[in-house]
Coordinates of C-alpha atoms in Angstrom, one line a residue:
M1 CA -8.2 12.8 -0.1
S2 CA -6.6 16.2 -0.3
Q3 CA -7.2 17.0 3.3
A4 CA -5.7 13.8 4.5
I5 CA -2.2 13.9 3.1
K6 CA -0.4 17.1 3.2
P7 CA 3.2 18.0 2.7
A8 CA 4.7 20.0 5.5
P9 CA 3.4 23.6 5.1
T10 CA 5.5 26.0 3.1
S11 CA 7.0 28.8 5.1
N12 CA 4.9 31.9 5.5
A13 CA 7.7 33.9 6.9
P14 CA 8.7 37.0 4.9
Q15 CA 11.5 36.3 2.5
A16 CA 14.8 37.7 3.7
K17 CA 17.2 39.3 1.2
P18 CA 17.8 36.6 -1.5
V19 CA 20.8 34.5 -0.9
Q20 CA 22.8 33.0 -3.8
M21 CA 23.0 29.2 -3.7
T22 CA 24.0 26.4 -6.0
G23 CA 21.1 24.4 -7.4
A24 CA 22.1 21.5 -5.1
E25 CA 22.0 23.7 -2.1
M26 CA 18.6 24.9 -3.2
V27 CA 17.3 21.3 -3.3
V28 CA 18.4 20.7 0.3
E29 CA 17.2 24.0 1.6
S30 CA 13.8 23.5 -0.1
L31 CA 13.5 20.0 1.4
K32 CA 14.1 21.4 4.8
R33 CA 11.5 24.1 4.4
L34 CA 9.1 21.5 3.2
G35 CA 9.6 19.6 6.4
V36 CA 11.4 16.6 4.9
A37 CA 13.4 15.0 7.7
T38 CA 14.1 11.6 6.1
I39 CA 15.3 10.6 2.6
F40 CA 15.8 7.1 1.2
G41 CA 18.3 6.9 -1.6
Y42 CA 21.5 5.8 -3.3
P43 CA 24.1 8.2 -4.7
G44 CA 25.8 8.3 -8.1
G45 CA 27.7 10.6 -10.5
A46 CA 24.9 12.8 -11.8
I47 CA 23.4 13.5 -8.4
L48 CA 26.6 13.9 -6.5
P49 CA 26.3 17.7 -6.1
I50 CA 23.0 17.2 -4.3
Y51 CA 24.5 14.5 -2.1
D52 CA 27.4 16.9 -1.3
A53 CA 24.9 19.5 -0.3
L54 CA 23.1 17.0 1.8
Y55 CA 26.3 16.3 3.8
E56 CA 25.9 17.8 7.3
S57 CA 22.5 19.2 6.3
G58 CA 20.7 17.6 9.3
I59 CA 18.4 15.6 7.0
E60 CA 18.5 11.9 7.7
H61 CA 19.5 9.9 4.6
I62 CA 18.9 6.1 4.6
L63 CA 21.4 4.4 2.3
T64 CA 19.6 1.4 1.0
R65 CA 21.5 -1.2 -1.0
H66 CA 19.3 -0.9 -4.1
E67 CA 17.2 1.9 -5.5
Q68 CA 14.1 -0.3 -5.7
A69 CA 14.4 -0.8 -2.0
A70 CA 14.8 2.9 -1.5
I71 CA 11.5 3.8 -3.1
H72 CA 9.6 1.0 -1.4
A73 CA 11.0 2.3 1.9
A74 CA 9.7 5.8 1.0
E75 CA 6.4 4.2 0.2
G76 CA 6.3 2.4 3.6
F77 CA 7.2 5.7 5.3
A78 CA 4.3 7.5 3.4
R79 CA 1.8 4.7 4.1
A80 CA 2.6 4.6 7.8
T81 CA 2.3 8.3 8.3
G82 CA 0.2 9.9 5.5
K83 CA 3.2 12.2 4.8
V84 CA 4.9 12.5 1.4
G85 CA 7.9 10.1 1.2
T86 CA 11.1 11.2 -0.5
V87 CA 13.6 9.1 -2.5
M88 CA 16.7 10.1 -4.4
A89 CA 18.8 8.4 -7.0
T90 CA 21.2 9.2 -9.8
S91 CA 20.6 9.2 -13.5
G92 CA 20.4 6.2 -15.9
P93 CA 20.4 2.9 -14.0
G94 CA 19.8 4.6 -10.7
A95 CA 16.6 6.1 -12.1
T96 CA 15.5 3.1 -14.0
N97 CA 15.9 0.9 -10.9
L98 CA 13.2 3.1 -9.4
I99 CA 10.6 2.4 -12.1
T100 CA 8.9 -0.6 -10.3
G101 CA 8.5 1.4 -7.2
I102 CA 7.2 4.4 -9.0
T103 CA 4.6 2.2 -10.7
D104 CA 3.7 0.6 -7.4
A105 CA 3.2 4.0 -5.8
Y106 CA 1.1 5.1 -8.8
M107 CA -1.1 2.0 -8.7
D108 CA -1.7 2.3 -4.9
S109 CA -2.0 6.1 -4.8
T110 CA 1.0 6.5 -2.5
P111 CA 2.5 10.0 -2.2
V112 CA 6.2 10.1 -2.9
V113 CA 8.5 12.6 -4.5
I114 CA 11.4 11.2 -6.5
I115 CA 14.4 13.3 -7.1
T116 CA 16.7 12.0 -9.8
G117 CA 20.0 13.3 -11.1
Q118 CA 20.4 13.8 -14.8
V119 CA 23.3 14.3 -17.2
A120 CA 24.1 17.9 -18.1
T121 CA 21.4 19.7 -20.2
S122 CA 23.9 19.9 -23.1
L123 CA 24.2 16.1 -23.1
I124 CA 20.5 15.2 -22.8
G125 CA 19.5 13.2 -25.9
S126 CA 23.0 12.3 -26.8
D127 CA 23.2 8.8 -25.2
A128 CA 25.7 10.1 -22.8
F129 CA 27.1 7.9 -20.0
Q130 CA 24.3 6.9 -17.6
E131 CA 21.7 8.9 -19.5
A132 CA 18.1 7.6 -19.6
D133 CA 15.0 9.4 -20.7
V134 CA 13.5 9.3 -17.3
M135 CA 10.8 11.9 -18.3
G136 CA 9.6 9.8 -21.1
I137 CA 9.8 6.5 -19.1
T138 CA 7.9 7.9 -16.1
M139 CA 5.3 10.0 -17.8
P140 CA 2.6 7.2 -17.7
I141 CA 3.4 6.1 -14.1
T142 CA 3.6 9.4 -12.3
K143 CA 1.0 11.9 -11.3
H144 CA 3.3 14.6 -12.7
N145 CA 7.0 14.9 -13.6
F146 CA 9.3 17.9 -13.9
Q147 CA 12.7 18.3 -15.5
V148 CA 14.4 21.4 -14.1
R149 CA 16.1 23.5 -16.7
K150 CA 16.9 26.7 -14.7
T151 CA 18.6 26.7 -11.3
E152 CA 16.4 29.4 -10.0
D153 CA 13.3 27.2 -10.6
I154 CA 14.3 24.5 -8.1
P155 CA 12.5 25.9 -5.0
R156 CA 9.2 26.5 -6.9
I157 CA 9.3 23.1 -8.6
L158 CA 9.9 21.2 -5.4
A159 CA 7.2 23.1 -3.6
E160 CA 4.8 22.2 -6.4
A161 CA 6.0 18.6 -6.5
Y162 CA 5.2 18.0 -2.8
H163 CA 1.8 19.8 -3.2
I164 CA 0.8 17.6 -6.2
A165 CA 2.0 14.4 -4.6
G166 CA 0.0 14.9 -1.4
T167 CA -3.2 16.5 -2.5
G168 CA -6.2 15.2 -4.5
R169 CA -5.6 11.6 -5.3
P170 CA -2.1 11.0 -3.8
G171 CA 0.7 9.7 -6.1
P172 CA 4.3 9.8 -7.2
V173 CA 5.8 13.0 -8.6
L174 CA 9.3 13.0 -10.1
V175 CA 11.8 15.9 -10.3
D176 CA 14.7 15.4 -12.6
V177 CA 17.7 17.6 -12.0
P178 CA 20.5 17.9 -14.6
K179 CA 24.0 18.1 -13.2
D180 CA 24.7 21.6 -14.6
V181 CA 21.5 22.9 -13.1
A182 CA 22.5 21.5 -9.7
N183 CA 25.9 23.1 -10.0
G184 CA 24.6 26.4 -11.3
K185 CA 24.1 29.4 -9.0
A186 CA 21.1 31.7 -8.6
N187 CA 19.2 33.6 -5.9
F188 CA 17.2 31.3 -3.6
V189 CA 13.6 32.4 -3.5
F190 CA 11.2 29.9 -1.8
P191 CA 7.5 30.5 -2.7
E192 CA 5.2 31.4 0.1
T193 CA 2.3 29.7 -1.6
V194 CA 1.7 27.1 -4.3
N195 CA -0.6 28.0 -7.1
I196 CA -0.6 25.7 -10.1
R197 CA -2.8 26.7 -13.0
G198 CA -5.2 23.9 -14.0
Y199 CA -4.6 21.8 -10.9
N200 CA -7.5 22.1 -8.5
P201 CA -8.8 18.8 -7.3
T202 CA -12.5 18.7 -6.4
T203 CA -12.7 17.7 -2.8
M204 CA -16.2 18.8 -1.8
P205 CA -19.2 16.7 -2.9
S206 CA -22.3 17.9 -4.8
M207 CA -25.0 18.2 -2.2
L208 CA -27.6 17.4 -4.7
Q209 CA -25.9 14.0 -5.2
I210 CA -25.5 13.5 -1.5
E211 CA -29.3 14.1 -1.2
R212 CA -30.0 11.5 -3.9
V213 CA -27.7 8.9 -2.1
A214 CA -29.4 9.5 1.2
E215 CA -32.8 8.8 -0.5
A216 CA -31.4 5.7 -2.1
I217 CA -30.2 4.4 1.3
A218 CA -33.6 5.0 2.9
E219 CA -35.2 2.9 0.1
A220 CA -32.6 0.1 0.1
E221 CA -33.2 -3.3 1.7
R222 CA -29.8 -4.8 1.1
P223 CA -27.2 -1.9 1.1
L224 CA -23.5 -2.6 1.4
M225 CA -20.4 -0.3 1.8
Y226 CA -17.5 -1.3 -0.4
I227 CA -14.5 0.6 1.0
G228 CA -10.8 0.8 -0.1
G229 CA -7.5 2.5 0.4
G230 CA -9.0 5.9 -0.3
I231 CA -10.6 5.9 3.1
I232 CA -7.2 5.6 4.7
S233 CA -5.6 8.2 2.4
S234 CA -8.2 10.7 3.2
E235 CA -8.1 10.0 7.0
A236 CA -11.8 9.1 6.8
S237 CA -11.8 6.1 9.0
E238 CA -13.6 7.8 11.9
E239 CA -16.3 9.2 9.6
L240 CA -16.7 5.7 8.0
R241 CA -17.2 4.1 11.4
R242 CA -19.8 6.7 12.4
F243 CA -21.6 6.4 9.1
A244 CA -21.8 2.6 9.2
R245 CA -23.0 2.5 12.8
E246 CA -25.6 5.3 12.4
S247 CA -26.9 4.0 9.1
G248 CA -26.7 0.3 9.9
I249 CA -25.0 -0.5 6.6
P250 CA -22.6 -3.5 6.6
V251 CA -19.0 -2.8 5.4
A252 CA -16.8 -4.9 3.1
S253 CA -13.2 -4.0 2.4
T254 CA -10.7 -4.3 -0.3
L255 CA -7.2 -5.6 0.4
M256 CA -6.0 -2.0 0.4
G257 CA -8.7 -0.9 2.8
L258 CA -8.0 -3.3 5.6
G259 CA -8.0 -1.5 8.9
A260 CA -10.1 1.4 7.7
Y261 CA -13.0 -0.3 9.5
P262 CA -12.4 -2.5 12.6
Q263 CA -12.6 -6.1 11.8
N264 CA -13.9 -6.9 15.2
D265 CA -17.1 -4.9 14.6
P266 CA -20.3 -6.8 14.0
L267 CA -21.1 -4.8 10.8
Y268 CA -17.7 -5.8 9.2
V269 CA -18.4 -8.4 6.5
G270 CA -14.8 -9.1 5.5
M271 CA -12.4 -8.7 2.6
L272 CA -14.0 -9.1 -0.8
G273 CA -12.6 -10.2 -4.2
M274 CA -10.5 -13.0 -5.5
H275 CA -9.4 -14.2 -2.0
G276 CA -12.2 -12.4 -0.1
T277 CA -14.5 -14.0 2.3
Y278 CA -17.5 -16.0 1.3
A279 CA -19.8 -13.5 3.2
A280 CA -18.3 -10.5 1.5
N281 CA -18.5 -12.0 -2.0
M282 CA -22.1 -13.2 -1.4
A283 CA -23.0 -9.8 0.0
I284 CA -21.7 -7.9 -3.0
F285 CA -23.4 -10.2 -5.4
H286 CA -26.8 -10.0 -3.7
C287 CA -26.9 -6.4 -2.5
D288 CA -29.3 -3.9 -3.9
L289 CA -27.3 -0.7 -3.2
L290 CA -23.5 -0.7 -3.4
I291 CA -21.8 2.4 -1.9
A292 CA -18.2 2.3 -3.2
C293 CA -15.9 4.7 -1.4
G294 CA -12.3 5.3 -2.1
V295 CA -12.0 2.3 -4.4
R296 CA -11.3 1.7 -8.1
F297 CA -13.3 -1.4 -9.0
D298 CA -10.1 -3.4 -9.6
D299 CA -10.6 -6.7 -11.5
R300 CA -9.4 -8.6 -8.5
V301 CA -12.5 -7.3 -6.7
T302 CA -15.1 -7.4 -9.5
G303 CA -14.2 -10.7 -11.1
K304 CA -16.2 -11.2 -14.3
L305 CA -17.7 -7.7 -14.8
E306 CA -21.0 -9.1 -16.3
R307 CA -21.6 -10.9 -13.0
F308 CA -20.4 -8.1 -10.7
S309 CA -23.1 -7.1 -8.2
P310 CA -25.8 -7.5 -10.9
N311 CA -28.8 -6.5 -8.7
S312 CA -27.5 -3.2 -7.2
K313 CA -27.6 0.4 -8.0
K314 CA -24.1 1.8 -7.5
V315 CA -22.7 4.9 -5.7
H316 CA -19.1 5.8 -6.3
I317 CA -17.3 8.3 -4.2
D318 CA -13.8 9.2 -5.3
V319 CA -11.6 12.3 -5.5
D320 CA -10.3 11.2 -9.0
P321 CA -13.1 11.8 -11.5
A322 CA -11.3 9.6 -14.0
E323 CA -12.2 6.6 -11.8
I324 CA -15.9 7.2 -11.9
G325 CA -17.5 4.9 -14.4
K326 CA -14.1 3.6 -15.7
N327 CA -14.9 -0.1 -15.1
V328 CA -18.5 -0.2 -13.9
A329 CA -21.6 1.9 -14.7
I330 CA -22.5 4.2 -11.8
E331 CA -25.9 5.6 -11.0
Y332 CA -24.7 8.0 -8.3
P333 CA -21.3 9.5 -9.1
I334 CA -19.8 11.7 -6.4
V335 CA -16.4 13.3 -7.1
A336 CA -15.1 14.3 -3.7
D337 CA -12.7 13.6 -0.9
A338 CA -14.0 10.5 0.9
K339 CA -13.9 12.3 4.3
N340 CA -15.9 15.3 3.1
A341 CA -18.4 13.0 1.3
L342 CA -19.0 10.9 4.4
K343 CA -19.3 14.0 6.6
A344 CA -22.0 15.3 4.2
L345 CA -23.8 12.0 4.3
L346 CA -23.7 11.9 8.1
E347 CA -25.5 15.3 8.1
K348 CA -28.4 13.7 6.2
A349 CA -28.5 10.9 8.8
P350 CA -29.8 8.2 6.5
R351 CA -30.9 5.0 8.2
A352 CA -31.2 1.8 6.2
N353 CA -34.1 -0.6 7.1
C354 CA -32.0 -3.7 6.7
A355 CA -32.2 -5.9 9.8
D356 CA -33.0 -9.0 7.6
W357 CA -30.0 -8.2 5.4
Q358 CA -27.7 -8.0 8.5
R359 CA -29.0 -11.4 9.7
Q360 CA -28.4 -12.9 6.2
I361 CA -24.8 -11.6 6.2
A362 CA -24.3 -13.0 9.7
A363 CA -25.5 -16.4 8.5
W364 CA -23.0 -16.3 5.6
K365 CA -20.2 -15.4 8.0
A366 CA -21.1 -18.3 10.2
E367 CA -21.5 -20.7 7.3
Y368 CA -18.1 -20.3 5.9
P369 CA -15.7 -18.5 8.2
L370 CA -12.0 -18.2 7.4
S371 CA -10.5 -21.3 9.0
F372 CA -7.7 -23.9 9.0
K373 CA -6.9 -27.0 10.9
Q374 CA -3.4 -27.3 12.4
Q375 CA -2.8 -31.0 12.8
G376 CA 0.5 -32.6 13.9
E377 CA 3.8 -30.9 14.3
S378 CA 4.3 -29.6 10.7
L379 CA 3.4 -26.0 10.3
K380 CA 0.4 -24.7 8.5
P381 CA 1.2 -21.1 7.3
Q382 CA -2.2 -19.9 8.5
Y383 CA -1.3 -21.2 12.0
V384 CA 1.9 -19.2 12.0
I385 CA 0.2 -16.0 11.0
D386 CA -2.6 -16.5 13.5
L387 CA 0.0 -17.1 16.2
I388 CA 1.8 -13.9 15.2
N389 CA -1.5 -12.1 15.5
K390 CA -2.2 -13.4 18.9
L391 CA 1.3 -12.9 20.3
T392 CA 1.3 -9.3 19.1
D393 CA -2.2 -8.6 20.2
S394 CA -3.1 -7.4 16.7
R395 CA -1.1 -4.2 17.4
A396 CA 1.8 -4.3 14.9
I397 CA 2.2 -2.4 11.7
V398 CA 2.4 -5.3 9.2
T399 CA 4.0 -5.1 5.8
T400 CA 4.0 -8.0 3.4
E401 CA 5.6 -9.1 0.2
V402 CA 3.3 -10.6 -2.5
G403 CA 2.0 -14.1 -2.8
Q404 CA 0.1 -16.6 -0.7
H405 CA 1.6 -15.3 2.5
Q406 CA 0.1 -11.9 1.7
M407 CA -3.4 -13.3 1.4
W408 CA -3.0 -15.4 4.6
A409 CA -1.8 -12.3 6.4
A410 CA -4.9 -10.4 5.1
H411 CA -7.0 -13.3 6.4
F412 CA -5.5 -14.1 9.8
Y413 CA -3.9 -10.9 11.1
Q414 CA -6.7 -8.7 12.5
F415 CA -6.5 -5.0 11.5
N416 CA -8.7 -2.7 13.5
E417 CA -7.0 0.6 12.9
P418 CA -5.9 2.4 9.7
R419 CA -2.2 2.6 8.6
K420 CA -1.4 -0.8 10.3
W421 CA -1.5 -2.7 7.0
I422 CA 1.0 -1.9 4.2
T423 CA 1.1 -4.1 1.2
S424 CA 1.4 -3.9 -2.6
G425 CA -2.1 -4.1 -3.9
G426 CA -2.3 -2.8 -7.4
L427 CA 1.0 -3.9 -8.9
G428 CA 1.6 -6.9 -6.8
T429 CA 5.3 -6.2 -6.3
M430 CA 7.5 -8.9 -4.9
G431 CA 10.4 -7.3 -3.0
Y432 CA 8.1 -4.6 -1.6
G433 CA 7.4 -5.7 1.9
F434 CA 10.9 -5.8 3.5
P435 CA 12.0 -2.3 2.5
A436 CA 8.5 -0.9 3.1
A437 CA 8.9 -2.2 6.7
I438 CA 12.2 -0.3 7.0
G439 CA 10.4 2.9 5.9
A440 CA 7.5 2.3 8.3
Q441 CA 9.8 1.5 11.2
L442 CA 11.8 4.7 10.7
A443 CA 8.5 6.7 10.5
K444 CA 7.1 5.0 13.6
P445 CA 10.2 4.2 15.8
D446 CA 8.1 3.4 18.8
E447 CA 5.8 0.9 17.2
L448 CA 6.3 -2.8 16.4
V449 CA 6.8 -3.3 12.7
I450 CA 6.6 -6.8 11.2
C451 CA 7.3 -7.9 7.6
I452 CA 5.5 -11.1 6.7
A453 CA 7.3 -12.5 3.7
G454 CA 7.4 -15.4 1.4
D455 CA 10.7 -17.3 0.7
A456 CA 10.7 -16.2 -2.9
S457 CA 9.7 -12.5 -2.3
I458 CA 12.3 -11.9 0.4
Q459 CA 15.0 -12.9 -2.0
M460 CA 14.3 -10.0 -4.2
N461 CA 15.5 -7.3 -1.8
I462 CA 17.3 -9.5 0.8
Q463 CA 20.4 -7.3 0.5
E464 CA 18.6 -4.8 2.7
L465 CA 19.6 -6.9 5.7
Q466 CA 22.7 -4.8 5.6
T467 CA 20.6 -1.7 5.9
I468 CA 18.8 -2.9 9.0
A469 CA 21.9 -4.4 10.5
E470 CA 24.0 -1.2 10.1
R471 CA 21.3 1.1 11.6
N472 CA 19.9 -1.5 14.1
I473 CA 16.4 -1.0 12.6
P474 CA 14.3 -3.4 14.8
V475 CA 12.1 -4.8 12.0
K476 CA 10.9 -8.4 12.6
V477 CA 10.9 -10.4 9.4
F478 CA 8.8 -13.5 9.5
I479 CA 9.4 -15.7 6.4
I480 CA 6.7 -18.2 5.4
N481 CA 9.0 -20.7 3.7
N482 CA 7.3 -23.3 1.6
G483 CA 10.1 -23.6 -1.0
F484 CA 7.8 -22.5 -3.8
L485 CA 6.5 -19.5 -5.7
G486 CA 3.4 -20.4 -3.7
M487 CA 0.7 -18.5 -5.6
V488 CA 2.1 -19.6 -8.9
R489 CA 2.1 -23.2 -7.8
Q490 CA -1.5 -22.8 -6.6
W491 CA -2.6 -21.5 -10.0
Q492 CA -0.6 -24.3 -11.8
E493 CA -2.3 -26.9 -9.6
L494 CA -5.8 -25.5 -10.1
F495 CA -5.7 -24.2 -13.7
H496 CA -2.7 -25.9 -15.4
E497 CA -3.2 -29.6 -14.5
N498 CA -0.6 -29.4 -11.7
R499 CA 2.2 -28.9 -14.2
L500 CA 4.7 -27.1 -11.9
S501 CA 6.7 -25.3 -14.4
E502 CA 9.5 -23.3 -12.7
S503 CA 7.6 -22.6 -9.6
K504 CA 9.8 -24.6 -7.1
I505 CA 12.3 -21.9 -6.3
G506 CA 14.2 -23.3 -3.3
A507 CA 15.7 -21.1 -0.7
P508 CA 18.8 -20.8 1.5
D509 CA 18.7 -21.2 5.3
F510 CA 17.4 -17.7 6.0
A511 CA 18.5 -17.8 9.6
R512 CA 22.1 -18.4 8.6
V513 CA 21.8 -15.7 5.9
A514 CA 20.6 -13.2 8.5
E515 CA 23.5 -14.1 10.8
A516 CA 25.9 -13.5 8.0
F517 CA 24.6 -9.9 8.0
N518 CA 24.8 -9.7 11.8
V519 CA 21.1 -9.9 12.2
K520 CA 19.6 -12.4 14.7
G521 CA 18.3 -15.4 12.8
I522 CA 15.9 -18.1 14.0
R523 CA 14.5 -21.2 12.3
A524 CA 11.3 -22.9 13.3
E525 CA 9.9 -26.2 11.9
N526 CA 7.2 -27.3 14.3
T527 CA 4.5 -25.7 16.4
A528 CA 6.5 -25.5 19.6
Q529 CA 9.5 -23.9 17.9
A530 CA 7.2 -21.5 16.1
E531 CA 5.6 -20.1 19.3
Q532 CA 9.0 -19.8 21.0
A533 CA 10.6 -18.2 17.9
I534 CA 7.9 -15.5 17.7
K535 CA 8.3 -14.8 21.4
D536 CA 12.1 -14.6 21.1
A537 CA 11.8 -12.3 18.1
L538 CA 9.4 -9.9 19.8
A539 CA 11.6 -9.8 22.9
H540 CA 14.8 -9.0 20.9
P541 CA 15.4 -5.3 20.8
G542 CA 17.0 -5.3 17.3
P543 CA 16.2 -6.7 13.9
V544 CA 15.3 -10.4 13.6
V545 CA 14.7 -12.9 10.8
V546 CA 12.6 -16.0 11.6
D547 CA 12.4 -18.7 8.9
F548 CA 9.3 -20.8 9.3
I549 CA 9.4 -24.0 7.4
V550 CA 5.7 -24.6 6.5
E551 CA 3.7 -27.2 4.5
E552 CA 4.5 -26.6 0.9
A553 CA 1.2 -27.8 -0.6
E554 CA -1.2 -25.5 1.3
N555 CA -3.4 -23.3 -0.8
V556 CA -5.3 -20.0 -0.2
F557 CA -9.0 -20.3 0.0
P558 CA -11.6 -19.1 -0.7
M559 CA -10.8 -18.2 -4.3
V560 CA -12.8 -16.7 -7.1
P561 CA -11.2 -18.2 -10.2
P562 CA -10.0 -15.7 -12.9
G563 CA -12.8 -14.9 -15.3
K564 CA -15.6 -16.0 -12.9
G565 CA -18.1 -14.0 -10.9
T566 CA -17.8 -13.3 -7.2
D567 CA -20.5 -15.8 -6.4
E568 CA -18.5 -18.6 -8.1
L569 CA -16.0 -19.2 -5.3
I570 CA -13.9 -22.4 -5.1
V571 CA -14.7 -24.1 -1.8
K572 CA -12.8 -27.3 -2.4
G573 CA -10.2 -27.8 0.3
W574 CA -11.6 -24.9 2.3
E575 CA -12.7 -26.9 5.3
E576 CA -9.7 -29.2 5.2

């Protein structure tokens, strides 16, 4: 992973005569030297010196209307580009409003640097106004955190923060800056290199282990690649494609790995796990060699561990040694960057003898493909997303909120390239997709960026309509509106005797809400309106919200029930 995501290089230019600056000025100057051009944030008392230094700095600051939205936007920026995202907030409530986003970034290995203001050092621990122990709170949800105690340390700490966030397994790094440190003065000395004792991620694989894996592939009859977000983080998509095609090994993807391997390729099996395809879940159950690359054996993939891929020997390639063997016993552990490991495997040119296995997988794909039946005028949610896919020619960057619509987007939007799919996988954060789309759009201004949302999720950060309206950020928000917390309702129907406790949430007329923010709003309630609404939205040069009123009782299938094995999928209702 370390080679894929890099902060902008630190300056190698000789240091001129030291210049005295305030700590706040050092923050801004350091960010410029690190190549940071865009910051998402929200000002407040403790961080005001830094915001003052930011004024007329040339760095673009995106004022979101909530700190949670700011960090999700930074995540979207990072996921769309592979660069480290940057977010800034004040002390106390500003910092604590970031916590969900920091956790989300940690769970999904997203590189972001969070700069928080803090009360003056003399007040830390005194329950001062807007003081929170952000160091203690974020210790378990950051890759590393710093609290700056000396003004002169700011350039070094920021250089280290960006280096840590973007190398090895990417993740969030927090830098807490007390107000007196920001106001203090010292000589500005920016480090030419970053050298952190004890931090040296292993990125190159053991060639002995690579040799053993190559031998195992040659002996396997039913091999399967199980790939995840680590392929995308390490920019290993091209190596994966070459390896699969040269070895002949079929590829199944996690939710986070969608797009790492082209879905229109014959060797692609599908998404696996709780809402994965029948073929992918059958393949992982029956394979005899499982090559897991850039994944973490999440419980949404494994299901009941005792029934997880019971007949296979397992390879695990991951840059984070803590993930190896954490959930599942591994016969072939390889600690390395996925790109480097796949390159090493390609040099061994292993070829699997698995033609019968490929035919079996093709038969499973034909037996139970992802499908739906749009009948009548009322809208099936799958129909809407399939239509979005067709009318955008599968070319958009798609972000989602979390819920049924997220799974339908994963099923019916086709992803053939990496960094086109941005969703909250590990934490499952409602309120993520809309601000993530803002970050992705600012990172990729020439690309089409779509947020597919649920009516409940969009309400969690709907205030960001003001952000896109004010800056004319041309995000297209497509709301799949069924009036329910859809996935909660589905679980209540299937596992709680249809007792719909507090899952009917209701929603406003989102088109009118959008218009109130001076954003174009469209409402669609039947198939003809849906197609025209999508065309109108895509043709509009600015931001748009489309409110699709869909059938409220539709469920997501296939589904592996919680606590069951991947071979125990629910098929009831699938063909309907």
